[in-house]
């Protein structure tokens, strides 16, 4: 080992520098292979103390002992050598400083062209630029490093303005700022104003002449035209405002402002609109240009921009009557805007200025555009604009609901162990759905019974990646499966956890004693609402694991026929017959789950299957026969209870699920209280909810009543998690109070994704004919009045549902929800926020569906003074219901 390598290994950096200074180029090149080997040796244990000590010196020596620019740049920027303690730019510049300037420039170029994520020191790159004398690079990494360096030194008393004044590369680097993506997030780290603000500093430098003002303004406007992140928009828009463009500078860039007003993000478009508006009011913008701008802005979705544009058009029309012929057809484009307030503003403008138009063609064009107005305004346009009547003869839009979801039949379990291993790996990676989980679990049971050794061999690549496997690289840091499942005592958090238990058992990671204790003793009592569902799900998984170790099952009796969890009775009879012929002993939890899944609502099919089951002459066949001929699945009595702003459901006991069922399944039939045992819950994962639905596929109310509190939190506490609502809608059994309340909370969820899932569930229930609009409307009114659901969120959900064509459905539930809310309006007082939005949705749905009749308390709301959204929409709804004008 050479003296240099020894000094590097022991981390003696100062000695390394001294040795390098005394070496010739040939000696350095000869030493490099040993340094390369040392790096290879340290890489697997880079976090150990001796490696941490060696890396700074290794970083320095390796860079100095190479002659190729590419090799040096790669060594300096290597991820495994990027240590905070090794970023000694002064030492690197010292050992590289005697190289040829052209070579140094090439190293600089290669370092600067690396991604910014490489975190190459900017001090190093700037020092190399200084030594080489070549132009400063303007790459992404260099510019970001420059901005970060200036921002960091501001905390040491030097302002951004002071540092930029003395930067020799100011013009080139500032120009590069406008070409660098997402640079705004770094430029806004400092103060928003003053000498520590990038925008103020650049503006000040243009005043001083250090930066060319025209070039800076052009670059800034071009950067806004190019778009970018929100931070970029904020910074460069602030810079435009700080530069305080003169009227001439604004007029010279009229085409740019027009493009920004048309297509830029809202905040930038608003600034461009204000600039163009000022030019238009001063007569500096031609009517043709104003018409082009208005046509683009009125097409945007931002109501604030559209309203501002109508105000601008009103000012121009009032100032110059000759513009009416060209501008009013543009105003008429807003007749089709989806906001009734915008439509009314546009109609008022047309009514006020149409008399200034001499062209019959223009007057007819404006009148024809009135067909896009809402019915109430369209009737008014007939009188004021001379629009053609006859809109009232239009037929109501037909109700459009999505097709009823069709359950998918589960494919048989994979025939080969290799195929099963592939599917199992996919399920573990994605958690999978109910069908994928059930096929994987049944496949494991079947292949353990037929060829355990072959299964273990096929599963080896899958199990090697599991956290509990001895082959996992981080196995020594993980808790053994035996201890993990014993400590949580079979509280399985998701389907992946359940499959891991079975795989760990198969791999010998869980002892028979542990499995036996879990099966015999059962789960410890838990007091949360989900405990009954969780215990039943877990009991079957633990039983499968135990039987794998002691008495493997030939296959599972409870594997569903359909993706919803339903099991056809004929199929279950065939499986019991196969068990009889094989002499296999059914597992208690598996058979109990099969009973809960077997279809009983088809009474004729159930009766026929019962006769076949009784003929088997086995205890399980007799039990199945009695179960199939008993009454169709029933539900316990329920009652509603208030808990703060929430409305929850209490459920009485159901003896049917407690008699002749294993102890772990009996809690499914026990009462559910609102105020009992809610302090602690282990079931934090939402991924088990679909499996709970598949546990009771013909009694979704029993599941809904136990997850109702969770669903209420998405509206009351702004949490997440209603993704399983569409599955609840697709499940079987009565859709009662609990299902409808779950849906009501979902429609009022805080997050848009959750509201969208609730809308999907609503449409599925409506398409299946299971949605009780009167019940749901009453629930929504109660929740809104109790402040559990915010009306703005509800309006957004219902508008989304109505946009699919379900206008009659949404009107049906709003027709029941609105009267109690309207009755609460204070006499002469200010109404609560959001009711106007609900009335807007109701008006749209009533117009499109052709609804007629009287809505209690609507007349009083329409008779209120003022022009608030609530009042205008109440009048609109009253007009739609009484005048009978359909959209």
Short mmCIF file of C-alpha atoms in Angstrom, two decimals, residues 376-566:
data_model
loop_
_atom_site.label_atom_id
_atom_site.label_comp_id
_atom_site.label_asym_id
_atom_site.label_seq_id
_atom_site.Cartn_x
_atom_site.Cartn_y
_atom_site.Cartn_z
CA UNK A 376 -85.66 32.77 -16.85
CA UNK A 377 -83.24 35.08 -18.66
CA UNK A 378 -84.28 33.74 -22.05
CA UNK A 379 -87.84 34.79 -21.39
CA UNK A 380 -86.57 38.25 -20.51
CA UNK A 381 -84.45 38.37 -23.69
CA UNK A 382 -87.55 37.72 -25.78
CA UNK A 383 -88.94 41.00 -24.53
CA UNK A 384 -85.77 43.10 -24.42
CA UNK A 385 -83.70 41.80 -27.33
CA UNK A 386 -86.42 40.52 -29.63
CA UNK A 387 -85.19 36.95 -29.31
CA UNK A 388 -87.38 34.37 -30.95
CA UNK A 389 -89.86 32.69 -28.59
CA UNK A 390 -90.41 28.96 -28.57
CA UNK A 391 -87.76 27.88 -26.11
CA UNK A 392 -90.53 26.77 -23.81
CA UNK A 393 -91.49 24.07 -26.26
CA UNK A 394 -88.18 22.30 -25.86
CA UNK A 395 -88.45 18.86 -24.30
CA UNK A 396 -86.85 18.07 -21.00
CA UNK A 397 -83.53 16.28 -21.15
CA UNK A 398 -83.94 12.53 -20.63
CA UNK A 399 -82.46 11.02 -17.49
CA UNK A 400 -79.05 9.48 -18.22
CA UNK A 401 -77.67 7.03 -15.67
CA UNK A 402 -74.60 4.82 -16.02
CA UNK A 403 -75.02 1.14 -16.85
CA UNK A 404 -75.51 -1.11 -13.85
CA UNK A 405 -72.12 -2.59 -12.84
CA UNK A 406 -71.96 -6.32 -13.53
CA UNK A 407 -70.09 -8.47 -10.97
CA UNK A 408 -67.18 -10.45 -12.39
CA UNK A 409 -66.93 -14.21 -11.95
CA UNK A 410 -63.70 -15.25 -10.28
CA UNK A 411 -61.37 -17.27 -12.42
CA UNK A 412 -60.17 -20.58 -10.97
CA UNK A 413 -57.04 -20.56 -8.87
CA UNK A 414 -53.80 -20.78 -10.90
CA UNK A 415 -53.08 -24.37 -11.89
CA UNK A 416 -49.28 -24.19 -11.67
CA UNK A 417 -47.24 -23.09 -8.68
CA UNK A 418 -45.15 -20.79 -10.87
CA UNK A 419 -48.24 -18.98 -12.13
CA UNK A 420 -49.52 -18.69 -8.57
CA UNK A 421 -46.20 -17.20 -7.43
CA UNK A 422 -46.39 -14.59 -10.19
CA UNK A 423 -49.95 -13.60 -9.27
CA UNK A 424 -49.09 -13.59 -5.58
CA UNK A 425 -46.18 -11.24 -6.19
CA UNK A 426 -48.52 -8.86 -8.04
CA UNK A 427 -51.10 -8.98 -5.23
CA UNK A 428 -48.46 -8.28 -2.58
CA UNK A 429 -47.11 -5.36 -4.59
CA UNK A 430 -50.50 -3.72 -5.10
CA UNK A 431 -52.61 -5.18 -2.25
CA UNK A 432 -55.06 -6.22 -4.97
CA UNK A 433 -58.83 -6.35 -4.79
CA UNK A 434 -61.09 -8.94 -3.17
CA UNK A 435 -61.00 -11.23 -6.20
CA UNK A 436 -57.19 -11.19 -6.44
CA UNK A 437 -56.79 -11.83 -2.72
CA UNK A 438 -59.30 -14.70 -2.66
CA UNK A 439 -57.75 -16.39 -5.70
CA UNK A 440 -54.27 -16.09 -4.18
CA UNK A 441 -55.39 -17.47 -0.82
CA UNK A 442 -57.26 -20.38 -2.41
CA UNK A 443 -54.31 -21.06 -4.69
CA UNK A 444 -51.94 -21.29 -1.74
CA UNK A 445 -54.24 -23.73 0.05
CA UNK A 446 -54.61 -25.93 -3.05
CA UNK A 447 -50.90 -26.12 -3.86
CA UNK A 448 -49.87 -26.74 -0.25
CA UNK A 449 -52.20 -29.73 -0.28
CA UNK A 450 -51.03 -31.08 -3.63
CA UNK A 451 -47.29 -30.23 -3.74
CA UNK A 452 -45.82 -28.32 -0.81
CA UNK A 453 -42.20 -28.67 -1.96
CA UNK A 454 -42.98 -27.53 -5.49
CA UNK A 455 -44.86 -24.54 -4.11
CA UNK A 456 -41.97 -23.56 -1.83
CA UNK A 457 -39.57 -23.71 -4.76
CA UNK A 458 -41.83 -21.55 -6.94
CA UNK A 459 -42.40 -19.05 -4.13
CA UNK A 460 -38.71 -18.62 -3.32
CA UNK A 461 -38.25 -15.41 -5.41
CA UNK A 462 -41.40 -13.93 -3.82
CA UNK A 463 -40.66 -14.81 -0.21
CA UNK A 464 -37.04 -13.65 -0.51
CA UNK A 465 -38.33 -10.08 -0.86
CA UNK A 466 -40.63 -10.20 2.15
CA UNK A 467 -39.61 -8.35 5.30
CA UNK A 468 -39.73 -11.49 7.46
CA UNK A 469 -37.57 -13.61 5.16
CA UNK A 470 -34.06 -14.60 6.22
CA UNK A 471 -33.01 -13.84 2.63
CA UNK A 472 -34.15 -10.19 2.82
CA UNK A 473 -31.14 -7.80 2.88
CA UNK A 474 -32.52 -5.89 5.87
CA UNK A 475 -33.82 -8.93 7.70
CA UNK A 476 -31.57 -8.31 10.71
CA UNK A 477 -33.28 -4.97 11.34
CA UNK A 478 -36.83 -6.37 11.19
CA UNK A 479 -38.88 -8.03 13.88
CA UNK A 480 -39.26 -11.78 13.24
CA UNK A 481 -42.66 -12.84 11.92
CA UNK A 482 -43.22 -14.99 15.02
CA UNK A 483 -42.85 -11.97 17.28
CA UNK A 484 -44.63 -9.52 14.99
CA UNK A 485 -47.81 -11.54 14.65
CA UNK A 486 -47.63 -12.57 18.26
CA UNK A 487 -47.25 -9.00 19.54
CA UNK A 488 -50.17 -7.67 17.52
CA UNK A 489 -51.94 -10.99 18.24
CA UNK A 490 -53.29 -11.40 14.75
CA UNK A 491 -54.56 -7.85 14.21
CA UNK A 492 -54.16 -7.92 10.44
CA UNK A 493 -54.01 -4.46 8.92
CA UNK A 494 -54.60 -5.29 5.26
CA UNK A 495 -54.72 -8.11 2.73
CA UNK A 496 -50.94 -7.99 2.27
CA UNK A 497 -50.52 -8.55 6.00
CA UNK A 498 -52.87 -11.54 5.81
CA UNK A 499 -50.99 -13.14 2.91
CA UNK A 500 -47.68 -12.51 4.67
CA UNK A 501 -48.96 -14.49 7.66
CA UNK A 502 -49.77 -17.47 5.44
CA UNK A 503 -46.47 -17.25 3.56
CA UNK A 504 -44.45 -16.88 6.76
CA UNK A 505 -46.20 -19.96 8.16
CA UNK A 506 -45.44 -21.87 4.98
CA UNK A 507 -41.79 -20.82 5.27
CA UNK A 508 -41.59 -22.01 8.88
CA UNK A 509 -41.44 -18.53 10.42
CA UNK A 510 -44.48 -19.06 12.70
CA UNK A 511 -44.62 -21.96 15.13
CA UNK A 512 -47.53 -24.36 15.42
CA UNK A 513 -48.00 -23.37 19.06
CA UNK A 514 -48.45 -19.72 18.14
CA UNK A 515 -50.94 -20.59 15.40
CA UNK A 516 -52.84 -22.98 17.66
CA UNK A 517 -53.16 -20.38 20.39
CA UNK A 518 -54.51 -17.84 17.92
CA UNK A 519 -57.11 -20.26 16.57
CA UNK A 520 -58.23 -21.63 19.94
CA UNK A 521 -58.14 -18.46 22.00
CA UNK A 522 -59.35 -16.15 19.27
CA UNK A 523 -58.75 -12.44 19.05
CA UNK A 524 -58.71 -10.36 22.17
CA UNK A 525 -61.80 -8.23 22.61
CA UNK A 526 -61.63 -4.87 20.88
CA UNK A 527 -64.08 -2.10 21.45
CA UNK A 528 -64.08 -0.28 18.10
CA UNK A 529 -67.02 -0.56 15.70
CA UNK A 530 -64.96 -2.56 13.20
CA UNK A 531 -63.90 -5.29 15.60
CA UNK A 532 -66.67 -7.73 14.61
CA UNK A 533 -65.77 -7.44 10.91
CA UNK A 534 -62.04 -7.62 11.57
CA UNK A 535 -62.28 -10.65 13.86
CA UNK A 536 -64.24 -12.65 11.31
CA UNK A 537 -61.81 -11.79 8.51
CA UNK A 538 -58.77 -12.59 10.65
CA UNK A 539 -60.20 -15.83 12.04
CA UNK A 540 -60.30 -17.44 8.61
CA UNK A 541 -56.75 -16.35 7.75
CA UNK A 542 -55.31 -17.67 11.01
CA UNK A 543 -57.24 -20.90 10.60
CA UNK A 544 -55.84 -21.33 7.08
CA UNK A 545 -52.31 -20.78 8.42
CA UNK A 546 -52.87 -23.31 11.21
CA UNK A 547 -54.29 -25.94 8.88
CA UNK A 548 -51.35 -25.46 6.49
CA UNK A 549 -49.11 -26.54 9.35
CA UNK A 550 -51.26 -29.35 10.78
CA UNK A 551 -53.89 -30.62 8.33
CA UNK A 552 -53.82 -28.93 4.91
CA UNK A 553 -57.17 -28.25 3.28
CA UNK A 554 -57.72 -29.42 -0.30
CA UNK A 555 -59.24 -26.03 -1.16
CA UNK A 556 -61.29 -23.30 0.49
CA UNK A 557 -65.05 -23.64 0.77
CA UNK A 558 -65.56 -19.90 1.09
CA UNK A 559 -63.86 -18.66 -2.08
CA UNK A 560 -66.55 -16.45 -3.67
CA UNK A 561 -68.06 -17.02 -7.07
CA UNK A 562 -68.34 -13.30 -7.81
CA UNK A 563 -66.12 -10.27 -7.26
CA UNK A 564 -68.63 -8.86 -4.74
CA UNK A 565 -68.05 -11.83 -2.44
CA UNK A 566 -71.24 -13.74 -3.28
#
